[in-house]
Coordinates of N, CA and C in Angstrom, one line a residue:
M1 N -44.6 -227.9 88.5 CA -45.7 -228.5 89.2 C -46.1 -229.8 88.6
G2 N -46.2 -230.8 89.4 CA -46.5 -232.2 89.0 C -47.9 -232.5 89.4
T3 N -48.3 -233.8 89.2 CA -49.6 -234.3 89.6 C -49.4 -235.5 90.5
I4 N -50.4 -235.7 91.3 CA -50.4 -236.8 92.3 C -51.8 -237.4 92.3
T5 N -51.9 -238.7 92.5 CA -53.2 -239.3 92.6 C -53.6 -239.3 94.1
T6 N -54.9 -239.4 94.3 CA -55.4 -239.4 95.7 C -54.9 -240.6 96.5
N7 N -54.5 -241.6 95.8 CA -54.0 -242.8 96.5 C -52.6 -242.5 97.2
D8 N -51.9 -241.5 96.6 CA -50.5 -241.2 97.1 C -50.5 -240.0 98.1
I9 N -51.7 -239.5 98.5 CA -51.7 -238.4 99.4 C -51.4 -238.8 100.8
R10 N -50.5 -238.1 101.5 CA -50.2 -238.4 102.9 C -50.3 -237.1 103.7
N11 N -50.2 -237.2 105.0 CA -50.2 -236.0 105.8 C -49.0 -235.2 105.5
G12 N -49.1 -233.9 105.3 CA -48.0 -233.0 105.0 C -47.8 -232.8 103.5
T13 N -48.5 -233.5 102.7 CA -48.4 -233.3 101.2 C -48.9 -231.9 100.8
K14 N -48.2 -231.3 100.0 CA -48.6 -229.9 99.5 C -49.3 -230.0 98.2
L15 N -50.5 -229.4 98.1 CA -51.4 -229.5 96.9 C -51.8 -228.1 96.5
M16 N -52.2 -227.9 95.2 CA -52.8 -226.7 94.7 C -54.3 -226.9 94.6
L17 N -55.1 -226.2 95.4 CA -56.5 -226.3 95.3 C -57.1 -224.9 95.1
D18 N -58.0 -224.7 94.2 CA -58.6 -223.4 93.9 C -57.5 -222.4 93.7
G19 N -56.4 -222.7 93.1 CA -55.3 -221.8 92.8 C -54.5 -221.3 94.0
E20 N -54.6 -222.0 95.1 CA -53.9 -221.6 96.3 C -53.2 -222.8 96.9
P21 N -52.0 -222.6 97.4 CA -51.2 -223.8 97.9 C -51.9 -224.2 99.3
C22 N -51.9 -225.5 99.5 CA -52.4 -226.0 100.8 C -51.7 -227.2 101.2
T23 N -51.8 -227.6 102.5 CA -51.1 -228.8 103.0 C -52.1 -229.7 103.6
V24 N -51.9 -231.0 103.4 CA -52.8 -232.0 103.9 C -52.6 -232.2 105.4
I25 N -53.6 -232.0 106.2 CA -53.5 -232.2 107.7 C -53.9 -233.6 108.1
D26 N -55.0 -234.1 107.5 CA -55.5 -235.4 107.8 C -56.1 -236.1 106.5
N27 N -55.8 -237.3 106.3 CA -56.3 -238.0 105.1 C -56.8 -239.4 105.5
Q28 N -58.1 -239.7 105.2 CA -58.7 -241.0 105.5 C -59.2 -241.6 104.2
F29 N -58.7 -242.8 103.9 CA -59.2 -243.6 102.7 C -60.4 -244.4 103.2
V30 N -61.6 -244.1 102.5 CA -62.8 -244.8 102.8 C -63.2 -245.7 101.7
R31 N -63.5 -247.0 102.1 CA -64.0 -248.0 101.2 C -65.4 -248.4 101.6
P32 N -66.4 -247.8 101.0 CA -67.8 -248.1 101.4 C -68.2 -249.5 100.9
G33 N -69.2 -250.1 101.5 CA -69.6 -251.4 101.1 C -70.2 -251.4 99.7
K34 N -70.8 -250.3 99.3 CA -71.4 -250.2 98.0 C -70.9 -248.8 97.4
G35 N -70.4 -248.9 96.2 CA -70.0 -247.7 95.5 C -68.5 -247.6 95.5
Q36 N -68.0 -246.5 94.9 CA -66.6 -246.2 94.7 C -65.9 -245.8 95.9
A37 N -64.6 -246.2 96.1 CA -63.8 -245.7 97.3 C -63.5 -244.2 97.1
F38 N -63.2 -243.6 98.2 CA -62.9 -242.1 98.1 C -62.0 -241.8 99.3
S39 N -61.4 -240.6 99.2 CA -60.5 -240.1 100.3 C -61.2 -238.9 100.9
K40 N -61.3 -238.9 102.3 CA -61.8 -237.7 103.0 C -60.5 -237.0 103.5
T41 N -60.3 -235.8 103.0 CA -59.0 -235.1 103.3 C -59.3 -233.8 103.9
K42 N -58.6 -233.5 105.0 CA -58.6 -232.2 105.7 C -57.4 -231.4 105.3
V43 N -57.6 -230.2 104.7 CA -56.5 -229.4 104.2 C -56.5 -228.0 104.8
L44 N -55.3 -227.5 104.9 CA -55.0 -226.1 105.5 C -54.5 -225.3 104.3
Y45 N -55.3 -224.2 104.0 CA -54.9 -223.3 103.0 C -53.8 -222.4 103.6
L46 N -52.6 -222.4 102.9 CA -51.5 -221.7 103.5 C -51.5 -220.2 103.4
L47 N -52.2 -219.7 102.5 CA -52.3 -218.2 102.4 C -53.3 -217.6 103.3
T48 N -54.5 -218.2 103.5 CA -55.5 -217.7 104.3 C -55.6 -218.3 105.7
G49 N -55.0 -219.5 105.9 CA -55.0 -220.2 107.2 C -56.3 -220.9 107.5
R50 N -57.2 -221.0 106.5 CA -58.5 -221.7 106.8 C -58.3 -223.2 106.6
T51 N -59.1 -223.9 107.3 CA -59.1 -225.4 107.2 C -60.4 -225.9 106.6
V52 N -60.3 -226.7 105.6 CA -61.5 -227.2 104.9 C -61.4 -228.7 104.7
E53 N -62.5 -229.4 104.7 CA -62.6 -230.8 104.5 C -63.0 -231.0 103.0
K54 N -62.2 -231.8 102.3 CA -62.5 -232.1 100.9 C -62.6 -233.6 100.7
T55 N -63.4 -234.0 99.7 CA -63.6 -235.4 99.4 C -63.2 -235.6 97.9
F56 N -62.3 -236.6 97.7 CA -61.8 -236.9 96.4 C -62.1 -238.4 96.0
K57 N -62.5 -238.6 94.7 CA -62.7 -240.0 94.3 C -61.3 -240.7 94.3
S58 N -61.4 -242.0 94.5 CA -60.1 -242.8 94.4 C -59.5 -242.7 93.0
G59 N -58.2 -242.5 93.0 CA -57.5 -242.4 91.7 C -57.6 -241.1 91.0
E60 N -58.3 -240.1 91.6 CA -58.4 -238.8 91.0 C -57.0 -238.1 91.0
S61 N -56.7 -237.3 89.9 CA -55.4 -236.6 89.9 C -55.5 -235.2 90.4
L62 N -54.5 -234.8 91.2 CA -54.5 -233.5 91.8 C -53.1 -232.9 91.5
E63 N -53.1 -231.5 91.4 CA -51.9 -230.8 91.1 C -51.1 -230.6 92.4
T64 N -49.8 -230.9 92.4 CA -49.0 -230.6 93.6 C -48.6 -229.1 93.6
A65 N -48.4 -228.6 94.8 CA -48.1 -227.2 94.9 C -46.6 -227.0 94.7
D66 N -46.3 -225.9 94.0 CA -44.9 -225.6 93.7 C -44.3 -224.7 94.9
V67 N -44.2 -225.4 96.0 CA -43.7 -224.7 97.2 C -42.4 -225.3 97.6
M68 N -41.6 -224.5 98.3 CA -40.3 -225.0 98.7 C -40.1 -224.8 100.2
D69 N -39.8 -225.9 101.0 CA -39.5 -225.8 102.4 C -38.0 -225.6 102.6
T70 N -37.6 -224.6 103.3 CA -36.2 -224.4 103.5 C -35.9 -224.0 105.0
D71 N -34.8 -224.4 105.5 CA -34.4 -224.1 106.8 C -33.7 -222.7 106.8
M72 N -34.2 -221.8 107.6 CA -33.7 -220.4 107.7 C -33.5 -220.0 109.2
E73 N -32.6 -219.1 109.4 CA -32.3 -218.6 110.7 C -33.2 -217.3 111.0
Y74 N -33.8 -217.3 112.1 CA -34.6 -216.1 112.5 C -33.7 -215.0 113.0
L75 N -33.8 -213.8 112.4 CA -32.9 -212.7 112.8 C -33.6 -211.8 113.8
Y76 N -34.7 -211.1 113.4 CA -35.3 -210.1 114.2 C -36.7 -209.7 113.7
T77 N -37.4 -209.0 114.5 CA -38.7 -208.4 114.0 C -38.7 -206.9 114.2
D78 N -39.4 -206.2 113.3 CA -39.5 -204.8 113.5 C -40.9 -204.4 113.9
G79 N -41.7 -205.4 114.3 CA -43.1 -205.1 114.8 C -44.1 -205.4 113.7
E80 N -43.7 -205.3 112.4 CA -44.6 -205.5 111.3 C -44.2 -206.8 110.5
F81 N -42.9 -207.0 110.4 CA -42.3 -208.1 109.6 C -41.3 -208.9 110.5
W82 N -41.2 -210.2 110.2 CA -40.1 -211.0 110.8 C -39.1 -211.3 109.8
Y83 N -37.8 -211.2 110.1 CA -36.8 -211.4 109.1 C -36.0 -212.7 109.3
F84 N -35.8 -213.4 108.2 CA -35.1 -214.7 108.3 C -34.0 -214.7 107.2
M85 N -32.9 -215.5 107.5 CA -31.8 -215.6 106.6 C -31.5 -217.0 106.3
D86 N -31.2 -217.3 105.0 CA -30.7 -218.6 104.6 C -29.2 -218.7 105.0
S87 N -28.8 -219.6 105.8 CA -27.4 -219.7 106.3 C -26.4 -220.0 105.2
N88 N -26.8 -220.6 104.1 CA -25.9 -221.0 103.0 C -25.7 -219.8 102.0
T89 N -26.8 -219.1 101.6 CA -26.7 -218.1 100.6 C -26.7 -216.7 101.2
F90 N -27.0 -216.6 102.5 CA -27.1 -215.3 103.2 C -28.2 -214.4 102.6
E91 N -29.2 -215.1 101.9 CA -30.3 -214.3 101.4 C -31.3 -214.1 102.5
Q92 N -31.9 -212.9 102.6 CA -32.9 -212.6 103.6 C -34.3 -212.5 103.0
V93 N -35.3 -213.0 103.8 CA -36.7 -212.8 103.4 C -37.4 -212.3 104.6
S94 N -38.5 -211.6 104.4 CA -39.3 -211.0 105.4 C -40.7 -211.7 105.4
A95 N -41.2 -212.1 106.5 CA -42.5 -212.7 106.6 C -43.5 -211.8 107.3
D96 N -44.7 -211.8 106.8 CA -45.7 -210.9 107.5 C -46.5 -211.7 108.6
T97 N -47.5 -211.1 109.2 CA -48.2 -211.7 110.2 C -49.0 -212.9 109.8
N98 N -49.5 -212.9 108.5 CA -50.2 -214.1 108.0 C -49.3 -215.3 108.0
A99 N -48.1 -215.1 107.6 CA -47.1 -216.3 107.5 C -46.7 -216.8 108.8
V100 N -46.5 -215.9 109.8 CA -45.9 -216.2 111.1 C -47.1 -216.7 112.0
G101 N -48.2 -216.0 112.0 CA -49.3 -216.4 112.8 C -49.0 -216.5 114.3
D102 N -49.6 -217.5 115.0 CA -49.4 -217.7 116.4 C -48.0 -218.2 116.8
N103 N -47.2 -218.5 115.8 CA -45.8 -219.0 116.0 C -44.9 -217.9 116.5
A104 N -45.3 -216.6 116.4 CA -44.5 -215.5 116.8 C -44.0 -215.6 118.2
K105 N -44.8 -216.2 119.1 CA -44.4 -216.3 120.5 C -43.4 -217.4 120.8
Y106 N -43.0 -218.2 119.7 CA -42.0 -219.2 119.9 C -40.7 -218.9 119.1
L107 N -40.7 -217.7 118.5 CA -39.5 -217.3 117.7 C -38.4 -216.7 118.6
I108 N -37.2 -217.2 118.6 CA -36.1 -216.7 119.3 C -35.0 -216.4 118.3
E109 N -34.3 -215.3 118.5 CA -33.3 -214.9 117.6 C -32.2 -216.0 117.4
N110 N -31.8 -216.2 116.2 CA -30.8 -217.2 115.8 C -31.2 -218.6 115.8
D111 N -32.5 -218.9 116.1 CA -33.1 -220.3 116.0 C -33.3 -220.6 114.5
K112 N -33.2 -221.9 114.2 CA -33.5 -222.4 112.8 C -35.0 -222.6 112.8
C113 N -35.6 -222.1 111.7 CA -37.1 -222.3 111.5 C -37.3 -222.9 110.1
L114 N -38.4 -223.6 109.9 CA -38.7 -224.1 108.6 C -39.6 -223.1 107.9
I115 N -39.2 -222.5 106.8 CA -39.9 -221.5 106.0 C -40.5 -222.1 104.8
T116 N -41.8 -222.0 104.5 CA -42.4 -222.5 103.3 C -42.5 -221.3 102.3
L117 N -41.8 -221.4 101.2 CA -41.8 -220.3 100.2 C -42.6 -220.7 99.0
W118 N -43.4 -219.7 98.5 CA -44.2 -219.9 97.3 C -44.0 -218.7 96.5
N119 N -43.5 -218.9 95.3 CA -43.1 -217.8 94.4 C -42.1 -216.9 95.0
G120 N -41.2 -217.4 95.9 CA -40.2 -216.7 96.5 C -40.6 -215.9 97.8
N121 N -41.9 -216.0 98.1 CA -42.4 -215.3 99.3 C -42.7 -216.3 100.4
P122 N -42.4 -216.0 101.7 CA -42.7 -216.9 102.7 C -44.2 -216.9 103.0
I123 N -44.8 -218.1 103.1 CA -46.3 -218.2 103.3 C -46.6 -218.9 104.6
Q124 N -45.5 -219.6 105.2 CA -45.7 -220.3 106.4 C -44.4 -220.4 107.2
V125 N -44.4 -220.1 108.5 CA -43.2 -220.2 109.3 C -43.5 -221.3 110.4
T126 N -42.6 -222.2 110.5 CA -42.7 -223.3 111.5 C -41.5 -223.2 112.4
P127 N -41.7 -222.9 113.7 CA -40.5 -222.8 114.6 C -40.0 -224.2 114.9
P128 N -38.8 -224.3 115.6 CA -38.3 -225.7 116.0 C -39.4 -226.4 116.9
N129 N -39.3 -227.7 116.9 CA -40.3 -228.4 117.7 C -40.3 -228.1 119.2
F130 N -39.0 -227.8 119.7 CA -38.9 -227.4 121.1 C -38.0 -226.2 121.2
V131 N -38.4 -225.2 122.1 CA -37.7 -224.0 122.4 C -37.5 -223.8 123.9
V132 N -36.4 -223.1 124.3 CA -36.2 -222.8 125.7 C -36.6 -221.4 125.9
L133 N -37.5 -221.2 126.8 CA -38.0 -219.8 127.1 C -37.9 -219.6 128.6
E134 N -37.7 -218.3 128.9 CA -37.6 -217.9 130.3 C -38.9 -217.4 130.9
V135 N -39.2 -217.8 132.1 CA -40.4 -217.4 132.8 C -40.3 -215.9 133.3
T136 N -41.2 -215.0 132.9 CA -41.1 -213.6 133.3 C -42.2 -213.3 134.3
D137 N -43.3 -214.1 134.4 CA -44.4 -213.9 135.3 C -45.1 -215.1 135.6
T138 N -45.3 -215.4 136.9 CA -46.1 -216.6 137.4 C -46.4 -216.3 138.9
D139 N -47.5 -216.9 139.3 CA -47.8 -216.9 140.7 C -46.9 -217.8 141.5
P140 N -46.7 -217.5 142.8 CA -45.9 -218.5 143.6 C -46.7 -219.7 143.8
G141 N -46.0 -220.9 143.7 CA -46.7 -222.1 143.9 C -46.8 -222.5 145.4
L142 N -48.0 -222.6 145.9 CA -48.2 -222.9 147.3 C -48.2 -224.4 147.5
K143 N -47.5 -224.9 148.6 CA -47.5 -226.4 148.8 C -48.9 -226.9 149.2
G144 N -49.3 -227.9 148.5 CA -50.6 -228.5 148.8 C -51.7 -227.9 147.9
D145 N -51.4 -226.9 147.1 CA -52.4 -226.3 146.3 C -52.6 -227.1 145.0
T146 N -53.3 -228.2 145.0 CA -53.5 -229.0 143.8 C -54.9 -228.9 143.3
S147 N -55.7 -228.0 143.8 CA -57.1 -227.9 143.3 C -57.1 -227.5 141.8
G148 N -56.0 -226.9 141.3 CA -55.9 -226.5 139.9 C -55.3 -227.6 139.1
G149 N -55.1 -228.8 139.6 CA -54.5 -229.9 138.9 C -53.0 -229.9 139.0
G150 N -52.5 -229.2 139.9 CA -51.0 -229.2 140.1 C -50.3 -228.4 139.1
S151 N -50.9 -227.5 138.5 CA -50.2 -226.6 137.5 C -50.8 -225.1 137.7
K152 N -50.0 -224.2 137.1 CA -50.4 -222.8 137.2 C -50.0 -222.1 135.9
A153 N -50.5 -220.9 135.7 CA -50.2 -220.2 134.5 C -48.9 -219.5 134.6
A154 N -48.1 -219.4 133.5 CA -46.9 -218.7 133.5 C -46.8 -217.9 132.2
T155 N -46.2 -216.7 132.2 CA -45.9 -216.0 131.0 C -44.4 -216.0 130.7
M156 N -44.1 -216.3 129.4 CA -42.7 -216.4 129.0 C -42.2 -215.1 128.5
H157 N -40.9 -215.0 128.3 CA -40.3 -213.7 127.8 C -40.7 -213.3 126.4
T158 N -41.2 -214.3 125.7 CA -41.7 -213.9 124.3 C -43.2 -213.6 124.3
G159 N -43.9 -213.7 125.5 CA -45.3 -213.5 125.5 C -46.2 -214.7 125.5
A160 N -45.6 -215.9 125.4 CA -46.3 -217.1 125.3 C -46.9 -217.4 126.7
A161 N -48.1 -217.9 126.8 CA -48.7 -218.3 128.1 C -48.8 -219.8 128.1
V162 N -48.2 -220.4 129.2 CA -48.0 -221.8 129.3 C -48.5 -222.3 130.7
R163 N -49.1 -223.4 130.8 CA -49.4 -224.1 132.1 C -48.1 -224.8 132.5
V164 N -47.7 -224.5 133.7 CA -46.4 -225.1 134.2 C -46.7 -225.7 135.6
P165 N -45.8 -226.6 136.1 CA -45.9 -227.2 137.4 C -45.8 -226.2 138.5
L166 N -46.2 -226.5 139.7 CA -46.2 -225.5 140.8 C -44.8 -225.1 141.2
F167 N -43.7 -225.9 141.0 CA -42.4 -225.6 141.5 C -41.7 -224.6 140.6
V168 N -42.2 -224.2 139.4 CA -41.6 -223.3 138.5 C -41.7 -221.8 139.1
N169 N -40.5 -221.1 139.1 CA -40.5 -219.7 139.6 C -40.1 -218.8 138.5
I170 N -40.2 -217.5 138.7 CA -39.8 -216.4 137.8 C -38.3 -216.6 137.6
G171 N -37.9 -216.5 136.3 CA -36.4 -216.6 136.0 C -36.0 -218.0 135.5
D172 N -36.9 -219.0 135.8 CA -36.5 -220.3 135.3 C -36.6 -220.4 133.8
K173 N -35.7 -221.3 133.2 CA -35.7 -221.5 131.8 C -36.4 -222.9 131.6
L174 N -37.4 -222.9 130.7 CA -38.2 -224.1 130.5 C -38.2 -224.5 129.0
K175 N -38.3 -225.8 128.8 CA -38.4 -226.4 127.5 C -39.9 -226.5 127.1
I176 N -40.3 -225.8 126.0 CA -41.7 -225.8 125.6 C -41.8 -226.5 124.2
D177 N -42.9 -227.3 124.1 CA -43.2 -227.9 122.8 C -44.0 -226.9 122.0
T178 N -43.5 -226.5 120.8 CA -44.2 -225.4 120.0 C -45.4 -226.0 119.3
R179 N -45.4 -227.3 119.1 CA -46.6 -227.9 118.4 C -47.8 -227.8 119.2
T180 N -47.7 -228.0 120.5 CA -48.8 -228.1 121.4 C -48.9 -226.9 122.4
G181 N -47.8 -226.2 122.6 CA -47.7 -225.1 123.5 C -47.6 -225.5 124.9
E182 N -47.2 -226.8 125.2 CA -47.1 -227.3 126.5 C -45.7 -227.3 127.1
Y183 N -45.6 -227.3 128.4 CA -44.4 -227.4 129.2 C -43.9 -228.9 129.0
V184 N -42.5 -229.0 128.8 CA -41.9 -230.3 128.6 C -41.1 -230.6 129.8
S185 N -40.1 -229.7 130.1 CA -39.2 -229.9 131.2 C -38.4 -228.6 131.5
R186 N -37.6 -228.6 132.6 CA -36.7 -227.5 132.9 C -35.6 -227.6 131.9
A187 N -35.0 -226.5 131.5 CA -33.9 -226.5 130.6 C -32.6 -226.6 131.3

């Protein structure tokens, strides 16, 4: 575990705060007209999932988190845990609901995911930026029905609910952005 000054903090930087690993979501350097400069930082605690805004003095030293990001292949879920495998070492790890969170609806078997490990245990699972999902349920799109903004609700085979254009039908394969949960295009 090393140290980093507040001047070197960027979005995505992993820090240890209050004995818990966290990642920087947003960082603003503020230079007031009077007084010392400081950084307003929004951090996400990786174990609990809570988001907190912290203020640090300029030049203050912080401890970096001893976490490791590794690409792993999603294998399967047994309802309680999600299982991932490192393609190089064939080592398998299991992630619980806290680590997977809302990303469970974007996990497809054999897809590569970014797993954040702390002390050898997965604490965060990040699916690929884009996944291809099949529509299992949606209302038929009626021509001229644009009162809803030209989109309708659709349920994907993983359980994800997505707003899609009116021309999408059941059985269509769609490209979905996992960061926003929005429809991108047909696959």
